[in-house]
Amino acid sequence: RNKFGHNSQTTWIQEGLWKHSRHPNFFGEITLWTGLACVCASGLEGTLLQSLAFVSPIWSAFFLVFTSLMLLEKRLDRR
């Protein structure tokens, strides 16, 4: 038992925000980059430039989901 009275060996992220998303910080980062791209795109003229503003959030989402997240999940599954 830990100091909060929970048995940490049997429970794994089953309460609060962690119940719905195991990695809310990744969701927050993707949301942040998308919001910044929306702000930047609104100040640009032309469809091409506005589209280029979204390269960064797409790249960040791809990198976080398909590299960092998968490596983290593999490491956590080994525990």
PDB file of C-alpha atoms in Angstrom:
ATOM      1  CA  ARG A   1       0.000   0.000   0.000  1.00  0.00           C
ATOM      2  CA  ASN A   2       1.166   3.492  -0.739  1.00  0.00           C
ATOM      3  CA  LYS A   3       0.622   6.559   1.440  1.00  0.00           C
ATOM      4  CA  PHE A   4      -2.784   7.249  -0.165  1.00  0.00           C
ATOM      5  CA  GLY A   5      -4.133   3.848   0.815  1.00  0.00           C
ATOM      6  CA  HIS A   6      -4.159   2.399  -2.693  1.00  0.00           C
ATOM      7  CA  ASN A   7      -2.598  -0.878  -3.653  1.00  0.00           C
ATOM      8  CA  SER A   8      -0.295   0.313  -6.440  1.00  0.00           C
ATOM      9  CA  GLN A   9       0.425  -3.197  -7.670  1.00  0.00           C
ATOM     10  CA  THR A  10      -3.166  -3.902  -8.747  1.00  0.00           C
ATOM     11  CA  THR A  11      -4.457  -0.519  -9.920  1.00  0.00           C
ATOM     12  CA  TRP A  12      -3.060   1.294 -12.917  1.00  0.00           C
ATOM     13  CA  ILE A  13      -4.433   4.670 -13.924  1.00  0.00           C
ATOM     14  CA  GLN A  14      -8.110   3.934 -13.430  1.00  0.00           C
ATOM     15  CA  GLU A  15      -9.373   7.170 -11.875  1.00  0.00           C
ATOM     16  CA  GLY A  16      -9.894  10.771 -12.945  1.00  0.00           C
ATOM     17  CA  LEU A  17      -8.584  12.039 -16.255  1.00  0.00           C
ATOM     18  CA  TRP A  18      -6.340   8.982 -16.589  1.00  0.00           C
ATOM     19  CA  LYS A  19      -9.446   6.798 -16.810  1.00  0.00           C
ATOM     20  CA  HIS A  20     -10.274   8.363 -20.205  1.00  0.00           C
ATOM     21  CA  SER A  21      -6.804   9.038 -21.587  1.00  0.00           C
ATOM     22  CA  ARG A  22      -3.545   7.405 -20.555  1.00  0.00           C
ATOM     23  CA  HIS A  23      -1.554  10.300 -22.003  1.00  0.00           C
ATOM     24  CA  PRO A  24      -3.420  13.603 -21.531  1.00  0.00           C
ATOM     25  CA  ASN A  25      -0.160  15.550 -21.790  1.00  0.00           C
ATOM     26  CA  PHE A  26       0.256  14.349 -25.398  1.00  0.00           C
ATOM     27  CA  PHE A  27      -3.309  15.425 -26.178  1.00  0.00           C
ATOM     28  CA  GLY A  28      -2.551  18.814 -24.638  1.00  0.00           C
ATOM     29  CA  GLU A  29       0.566  19.284 -26.731  1.00  0.00           C
ATOM     30  CA  ILE A  30      -1.208  18.371 -29.968  1.00  0.00           C
ATOM     31  CA  THR A  31      -4.029  20.768 -29.040  1.00  0.00           C
ATOM     32  CA  LEU A  32      -1.532  23.543 -28.304  1.00  0.00           C
ATOM     33  CA  TRP A  33       0.229  23.179 -31.671  1.00  0.00           C
ATOM     34  CA  THR A  34      -3.104  23.067 -33.500  1.00  0.00           C
ATOM     35  CA  GLY A  35      -4.278  26.216 -31.733  1.00  0.00           C
ATOM     36  CA  LEU A  36      -1.075  28.041 -32.634  1.00  0.00           C
ATOM     37  CA  ALA A  37      -1.461  26.963 -36.258  1.00  0.00           C
ATOM     38  CA  CYS A  38      -5.027  28.298 -36.327  1.00  0.00           C
ATOM     39  CA  VAL A  39      -3.867  31.663 -34.984  1.00  0.00           C
ATOM     40  CA  CYS A  40      -1.007  31.829 -37.482  1.00  0.00           C
ATOM     41  CA  ALA A  41      -3.149  30.710 -40.403  1.00  0.00           C
ATOM     42  CA  SER A  42      -5.691  33.433 -39.709  1.00  0.00           C
ATOM     43  CA  GLY A  43      -2.990  36.047 -40.257  1.00  0.00           C
ATOM     44  CA  LEU A  44      -1.754  34.615 -43.550  1.00  0.00           C
ATOM     45  CA  GLU A  45      -3.111  35.320 -46.997  1.00  0.00           C
ATOM     46  CA  GLY A  46      -3.523  32.565 -49.522  1.00  0.00           C
ATOM     47  CA  THR A  47      -4.626  28.986 -49.187  1.00  0.00           C
ATOM     48  CA  LEU A  48      -1.117  27.597 -49.659  1.00  0.00           C
ATOM     49  CA  LEU A  49       0.371  29.628 -46.813  1.00  0.00           C
ATOM     50  CA  GLN A  50      -2.550  28.813 -44.544  1.00  0.00           C
ATOM     51  CA  SER A  51      -2.105  25.119 -45.311  1.00  0.00           C
ATOM     52  CA  LEU A  52       1.605  25.305 -44.534  1.00  0.00           C
ATOM     53  CA  ALA A  53       0.786  26.615 -41.064  1.00  0.00           C
ATOM     54  CA  PHE A  54      -0.640  23.192 -40.238  1.00  0.00           C
ATOM     55  CA  VAL A  55       2.506  21.235 -41.104  1.00  0.00           C
ATOM     56  CA  SER A  56       3.851  21.614 -37.576  1.00  0.00           C
ATOM     57  CA  PRO A  57       0.795  20.272 -35.695  1.00  0.00           C
ATOM     58  CA  ILE A  58       0.447  17.392 -38.151  1.00  0.00           C
ATOM     59  CA  TRP A  59       4.116  16.514 -37.709  1.00  0.00           C
ATOM     60  CA  SER A  60       3.877  16.831 -33.913  1.00  0.00           C
ATOM     61  CA  ALA A  61       0.804  14.606 -33.750  1.00  0.00           C
ATOM     62  CA  PHE A  62       2.415  12.019 -36.009  1.00  0.00           C
ATOM     63  CA  PHE A  63       5.654  12.034 -34.029  1.00  0.00           C
ATOM     64  CA  LEU A  64       3.951  11.854 -30.626  1.00  0.00           C
ATOM     65  CA  VAL A  65       1.466   9.150 -31.561  1.00  0.00           C
ATOM     66  CA  PHE A  66       3.586   6.908 -33.754  1.00  0.00           C
ATOM     67  CA  THR A  67       6.960   7.146 -32.045  1.00  0.00           C
ATOM     68  CA  SER A  68       6.906   8.484 -28.493  1.00  0.00           C
ATOM     69  CA  LEU A  69       3.561   6.984 -27.539  1.00  0.00           C
ATOM     70  CA  MET A  70       4.305   3.559 -28.985  1.00  0.00           C
ATOM     71  CA  LEU A  71       7.688   3.388 -27.257  1.00  0.00           C
ATOM     72  CA  LEU A  72       6.133   4.482 -23.976  1.00  0.00           C
ATOM     73  CA  GLU A  73       3.343   1.908 -24.280  1.00  0.00           C
ATOM     74  CA  LYS A  74       5.845  -0.880 -24.967  1.00  0.00           C
ATOM     75  CA  ARG A  75       7.859   0.111 -21.894  1.00  0.00           C
ATOM     76  CA  LEU A  76       4.739   0.282 -19.711  1.00  0.00           C
ATOM     77  CA  ASP A  77       3.462  -3.081 -20.996  1.00  0.00           C
ATOM     78  CA  ARG A  78       6.701  -4.740 -19.887  1.00  0.00           C
ATOM     79  CA  ARG A  79       6.010  -3.721 -16.284  1.00  0.00           C
TER      80      ARG A  79
END
